[in-house]
């Protein structure tokens, strides 16, 4: 827990909530689930904390002193460096109509009070996955394949490989988890996003394209098809 690299890898959530008891409950549960938590008790403080701490996600209460949640959300969207910051609006049941307006002014999702902690966590995780704009700008390597994420380049055996955007993300994901078998559904969630509804066989189409591009003449097929299970990046045959 005290390991700096571990704590840096945990997403930081800013809880903007003026009800101290609710803020404390949220902090307790979120920390237990592996998040780091920062708090702000009003809208103005929220903007200050966001600028200072650069959270990965904001849980934003609608009814706040000083500046309403909706105004905080507007300001977040107006500032270039926080434009893509994931925001979940927290509203009271009676403010349902307002919540819809909240989404219109830029919140990514909303949840009504009183909420179930598991439901909130599921939404937070889904949102973090889908808006993961944290630049993982580095290099990935597997066998004789190298990916330069910043330059968006792929090489195999020092030969340039040209991939479409979906094949690129597919390969990036597989290279992040080499040898692990993923089902079509898992790949859809990870590469297309959990809210995109496409047929699982779409994955097969893109896997085929990826294979065609990445496997040159006489080169080993690095994509393993696991019957009834899915796909893995692997150099070992089944
Ligand atoms: Ca409130």
Short mmCIF file of C-alpha atoms and ligand atoms in Angstrom, two decimals:
data_model
loop_
_atom_site.label_atom_id
_atom_site.label_comp_id
_atom_site.label_asym_id
_atom_site.label_seq_id
_atom_site.Cartn_x
_atom_site.Cartn_y
_atom_site.Cartn_z
CA UNK A 1 0.00 0.00 0.00
CA UNK A 2 2.83 2.39 0.76
CA UNK A 3 4.59 1.48 -2.47
CA UNK A 4 4.63 4.69 -4.51
CA UNK A 5 4.36 2.96 -7.87
CA UNK A 6 1.30 1.02 -6.70
CA UNK A 7 -0.46 4.12 -5.45
CA UNK A 8 0.37 6.01 -8.64
CA UNK A 9 -1.33 3.32 -10.68
CA UNK A 10 -4.56 3.73 -8.72
CA UNK A 11 -7.05 6.10 -10.30
CA UNK A 12 -7.64 9.30 -8.36
CA UNK A 13 -11.30 10.18 -7.82
CA UNK A 14 -12.39 13.64 -6.75
CA UNK A 15 -15.53 13.40 -4.62
CA UNK A 16 -17.40 16.71 -4.74
CA UNK A 17 -20.01 16.49 -2.02
CA UNK A 18 -21.17 18.91 0.67
CA UNK A 19 -22.77 16.22 2.83
CA UNK A 20 -19.86 15.20 5.02
CA UNK A 21 -21.35 11.81 5.95
CA UNK A 22 -21.85 10.86 2.31
CA UNK A 23 -18.36 12.05 1.39
CA UNK A 24 -16.90 9.92 4.19
CA UNK A 25 -18.89 6.86 3.09
CA UNK A 26 -17.75 7.33 -0.50
CA UNK A 27 -14.12 7.75 0.49
CA UNK A 28 -14.25 4.61 2.65
CA UNK A 29 -15.79 2.46 -0.08
CA UNK A 30 -13.72 3.82 -2.95
CA UNK A 31 -10.45 3.39 -1.08
CA UNK A 32 -11.46 -0.14 -0.21
CA UNK A 33 -11.94 -0.76 -3.95
CA UNK A 34 -8.47 0.49 -4.82
CA UNK A 35 -9.12 4.11 -5.74
CA UNK A 36 -7.34 7.12 -4.34
CA UNK A 37 -9.77 9.77 -3.13
CA UNK A 38 -9.64 13.54 -2.95
CA UNK A 39 -12.54 15.65 -1.66
CA UNK A 40 -14.10 19.03 -2.27
CA UNK A 41 -17.07 20.43 -0.34
CA UNK A 42 -18.23 23.05 -2.82
CA UNK A 43 -18.06 23.89 -6.51
CA UNK A 44 -15.29 26.45 -6.31
CA UNK A 45 -13.11 24.13 -4.26
CA UNK A 46 -13.81 21.40 -6.80
CA UNK A 47 -12.32 23.45 -9.63
CA UNK A 48 -9.28 24.24 -7.51
CA UNK A 49 -8.74 20.59 -6.59
CA UNK A 50 -9.12 19.54 -10.22
CA UNK A 51 -6.49 22.04 -11.32
CA UNK A 52 -4.11 21.01 -8.54
CA UNK A 53 -4.61 17.25 -8.37
CA UNK A 54 -5.68 16.33 -11.91
CA UNK A 55 -8.04 13.54 -10.89
CA UNK A 56 -8.90 10.69 -13.27
CA UNK A 57 -12.62 10.98 -12.56
CA UNK A 58 -14.97 13.38 -10.78
CA UNK A 59 -18.03 12.37 -8.79
CA UNK A 60 -19.97 15.57 -8.84
CA UNK A 61 -22.94 16.34 -6.60
CA UNK A 62 -25.58 18.43 -8.33
CA UNK A 63 -26.67 20.49 -5.31
CA UNK A 64 -23.60 22.27 -4.02
CA UNK A 65 -22.93 25.50 -2.18
CA UNK A 66 -21.15 28.41 -3.92
CA UNK A 67 -21.36 26.94 -7.41
CA UNK A 68 -23.78 24.27 -8.64
CA UNK A 69 -22.58 20.95 -9.98
CA UNK A 70 -23.87 21.88 -13.39
CA UNK A 71 -21.76 25.04 -13.46
CA UNK A 72 -18.70 23.09 -12.29
CA UNK A 73 -19.31 20.64 -15.12
CA UNK A 74 -19.58 23.47 -17.66
CA UNK A 75 -16.31 24.94 -16.47
CA UNK A 76 -14.60 21.55 -16.64
CA UNK A 77 -15.72 21.15 -20.26
CA UNK A 78 -14.73 24.72 -21.14
CA UNK A 79 -11.11 24.32 -20.04
CA UNK A 80 -8.89 22.65 -22.64
CA UNK A 81 -6.90 20.60 -20.12
CA UNK A 82 -10.00 19.16 -18.43
CA UNK A 83 -12.26 18.87 -21.48
CA UNK A 84 -12.02 15.05 -21.50
CA UNK A 85 -12.11 14.55 -17.73
CA UNK A 86 -14.72 11.87 -16.91
CA UNK A 87 -17.57 13.29 -14.80
CA UNK A 88 -20.37 11.37 -13.09
CA UNK A 89 -23.14 13.60 -11.80
CA UNK A 90 -24.78 12.62 -8.52
CA UNK A 91 -28.35 13.83 -8.15
CA UNK A 92 -31.27 13.40 -5.78
CA UNK A 93 -34.22 11.37 -7.06
CA UNK A 94 -36.38 14.44 -7.55
CA UNK A 95 -33.79 16.07 -9.75
CA UNK A 96 -34.05 13.46 -12.48
CA UNK A 97 -35.03 15.97 -15.11
CA UNK A 98 -32.09 18.09 -14.11
CA UNK A 99 -29.80 15.10 -14.44
CA UNK A 100 -30.73 14.83 -18.07
CA UNK A 101 -29.83 18.49 -18.44
CA UNK A 102 -26.60 17.66 -16.62
CA UNK A 103 -25.73 15.14 -19.30
CA UNK A 104 -26.47 17.77 -21.91
CA UNK A 105 -24.00 20.15 -20.35
CA UNK A 106 -21.27 17.56 -20.46
CA UNK A 107 -21.48 15.00 -17.66
CA UNK A 108 -20.59 11.53 -18.94
CA UNK A 109 -23.04 9.69 -16.73
CA UNK A 110 -25.24 10.26 -13.70
CA UNK A 111 -26.49 8.32 -10.74
CA UNK A 112 -29.39 9.18 -8.43
CA UNK A 113 -29.30 9.24 -4.65
CA UNK A 114 -29.65 7.01 -2.77
CA UNK A 115 -27.44 4.80 -4.89
CA UNK A 116 -26.04 1.34 -4.53
CA UNK A 117 -22.26 1.37 -4.16
CA UNK A 118 -21.78 -1.57 -6.55
CA UNK A 119 -23.81 0.21 -9.23
CA UNK A 120 -21.71 3.34 -8.81
CA UNK A 121 -18.46 1.35 -8.98
CA UNK A 122 -19.62 -0.41 -12.14
CA UNK A 123 -20.38 2.92 -13.79
CA UNK A 124 -17.09 4.41 -12.68
CA UNK A 125 -15.10 1.48 -14.04
CA UNK A 126 -16.99 1.48 -17.32
CA UNK A 127 -16.42 5.20 -17.70
CA UNK A 128 -12.72 4.97 -16.86
CA UNK A 129 -12.32 2.20 -19.43
CA UNK A 130 -14.14 4.03 -22.15
CA UNK A 131 -12.58 7.45 -21.60
CA UNK A 132 -9.15 6.20 -20.81
CA UNK A 133 -7.27 9.08 -22.36
CA UNK A 134 -4.27 8.59 -20.11
CA UNK A 135 -1.57 8.50 -22.73
CA UNK A 136 0.11 5.13 -22.55
CA UNK A 137 2.65 6.54 -24.92
CA UNK A 138 5.37 4.03 -24.85
CA UNK A 139 6.65 1.03 -26.70
CA UNK A 140 5.37 -2.48 -26.61
CA UNK A 141 7.33 -5.48 -27.74
CA UNK A 142 6.40 -9.09 -28.30
CA UNK A 143 8.52 -11.70 -30.08
CA UNK A 144 9.76 -9.86 -33.20
CA UNK A 145 6.99 -7.24 -33.14
CA UNK A 146 7.51 -3.69 -31.88
CA UNK A 147 4.80 -1.08 -31.36
CA UNK A 148 5.60 2.58 -30.97
CA UNK A 149 2.39 3.98 -29.48
CA UNK A 150 3.40 7.62 -29.64
CA UNK A 151 4.36 7.45 -33.31
CA UNK A 152 1.56 4.97 -34.06
CA UNK A 153 4.01 2.66 -35.81
CA UNK A 154 4.29 -1.10 -35.90
CA UNK A 155 7.30 -3.09 -37.03
CA UNK A 156 7.88 -6.77 -37.42
CA UNK A 157 11.43 -7.97 -38.10
CA UNK A 158 12.27 -4.31 -38.80
CA UNK A 159 9.67 -4.23 -41.58
CA UNK A 160 6.92 -1.62 -41.28
CA UNK A 161 3.46 -3.08 -40.74
CA UNK A 162 0.46 -1.00 -41.71
CA UNK A 163 -2.66 -1.51 -39.65
CA UNK A 164 -6.12 0.03 -39.66
CA UNK A 165 -7.16 1.84 -36.45
CA UNK A 166 -9.13 -1.11 -35.07
CA UNK A 167 -6.39 -3.62 -35.85
CA UNK A 168 -3.91 -1.25 -34.22
CA UNK A 169 -5.95 -1.10 -30.99
CA UNK A 170 -6.52 -4.82 -31.09
CA UNK A 171 -2.81 -5.52 -31.39
CA UNK A 172 -2.03 -2.93 -28.71
CA UNK A 173 -4.42 -4.63 -26.30
CA UNK A 174 -3.09 -8.12 -27.07
CA UNK A 175 0.50 -6.94 -26.69
CA UNK A 176 -0.36 -5.52 -23.29
CA UNK A 177 -1.52 -8.99 -22.24
CA UNK A 178 0.57 -11.49 -24.16
CA UNK A 179 -0.36 -15.19 -23.99
CA UNK A 180 -3.64 -14.47 -22.27
CA UNK A 181 -6.70 -15.84 -24.01
CA UNK A 182 -9.54 -13.36 -24.51
CA UNK A 183 -13.05 -14.21 -25.58
CA UNK A 184 -14.63 -12.24 -28.41
CA UNK A 185 -16.81 -10.47 -25.86
CA UNK A 186 -13.81 -9.46 -23.79
CA UNK A 187 -12.05 -8.12 -26.85
CA UNK A 188 -15.17 -6.17 -27.84
CA UNK A 189 -15.31 -4.62 -24.37
CA UNK A 190 -11.63 -3.76 -24.31
CA UNK A 191 -11.12 -2.55 -27.87
CA UNK A 192 -14.52 -1.32 -29.04
CA UNK A 193 -15.83 -0.30 -25.59
CA UNK A 194 -18.60 -1.78 -23.43
CA UNK A 195 -21.32 0.40 -24.91
CA UNK A 196 -20.66 -0.39 -28.51
CA UNK A 197 -22.96 -3.11 -29.72
CA UNK A 198 -21.40 -5.08 -32.50
CA UNK A 199 -21.61 -8.76 -33.21
CA UNK A 200 -18.89 -10.96 -31.75
CA UNK A 201 -17.98 -12.20 -35.22
CA UNK A 202 -16.83 -8.66 -36.02
CA UNK A 203 -13.83 -9.57 -33.88
CA UNK A 204 -13.06 -12.47 -36.23
CA UNK A 205 -13.02 -10.10 -39.19
CA UNK A 206 -10.53 -7.78 -37.53
CA UNK A 207 -8.41 -10.66 -36.25
CA UNK A 208 -8.21 -11.93 -39.84
CA UNK A 209 -7.09 -8.50 -41.05
CA UNK A 210 -4.58 -8.24 -38.24
CA UNK A 211 -3.13 -11.63 -39.13
CA UNK A 212 -2.90 -10.73 -42.79
CA UNK A 213 -0.96 -7.55 -42.00
CA UNK A 214 1.24 -8.78 -39.19
CA UNK A 215 2.22 -12.19 -40.53
CA UNK A 216 4.52 -11.77 -43.50
CA UNK A 217 5.59 -14.56 -45.85
CA UNK A 218 7.16 -17.39 -43.90
CA UNK A 219 6.63 -15.65 -40.59
CA UNK A 220 5.13 -17.35 -37.57
CA UNK A 221 1.43 -16.69 -36.97
CA UNK A 222 1.51 -14.91 -33.61
CA UNK A 223 -2.26 -14.87 -33.15
CA UNK A 224 -3.47 -18.06 -31.62
CA UNK A 225 -7.08 -19.13 -32.11
CA UNK A 226 -8.38 -21.04 -29.13
CA UNK A 227 -11.39 -23.04 -30.18
CA UNK A 228 -14.56 -22.00 -28.35
CA UNK A 229 -12.55 -19.63 -26.16
CA UNK A 230 -11.14 -16.80 -28.22
CA UNK A 231 -7.78 -15.41 -29.18
CA UNK A 232 -4.35 -14.85 -27.69
CA UNK A 233 -1.10 -13.36 -28.81
CA UNK A 234 1.22 -16.30 -28.60
CA UNK A 235 4.16 -17.93 -30.32
CA UNK A 236 3.31 -21.40 -29.08
CA UNK A 237 0.83 -23.45 -31.04
CA UNK A 238 -2.14 -24.91 -29.16
CA1 LIG B 1 -25.47 18.31 -2.01
#
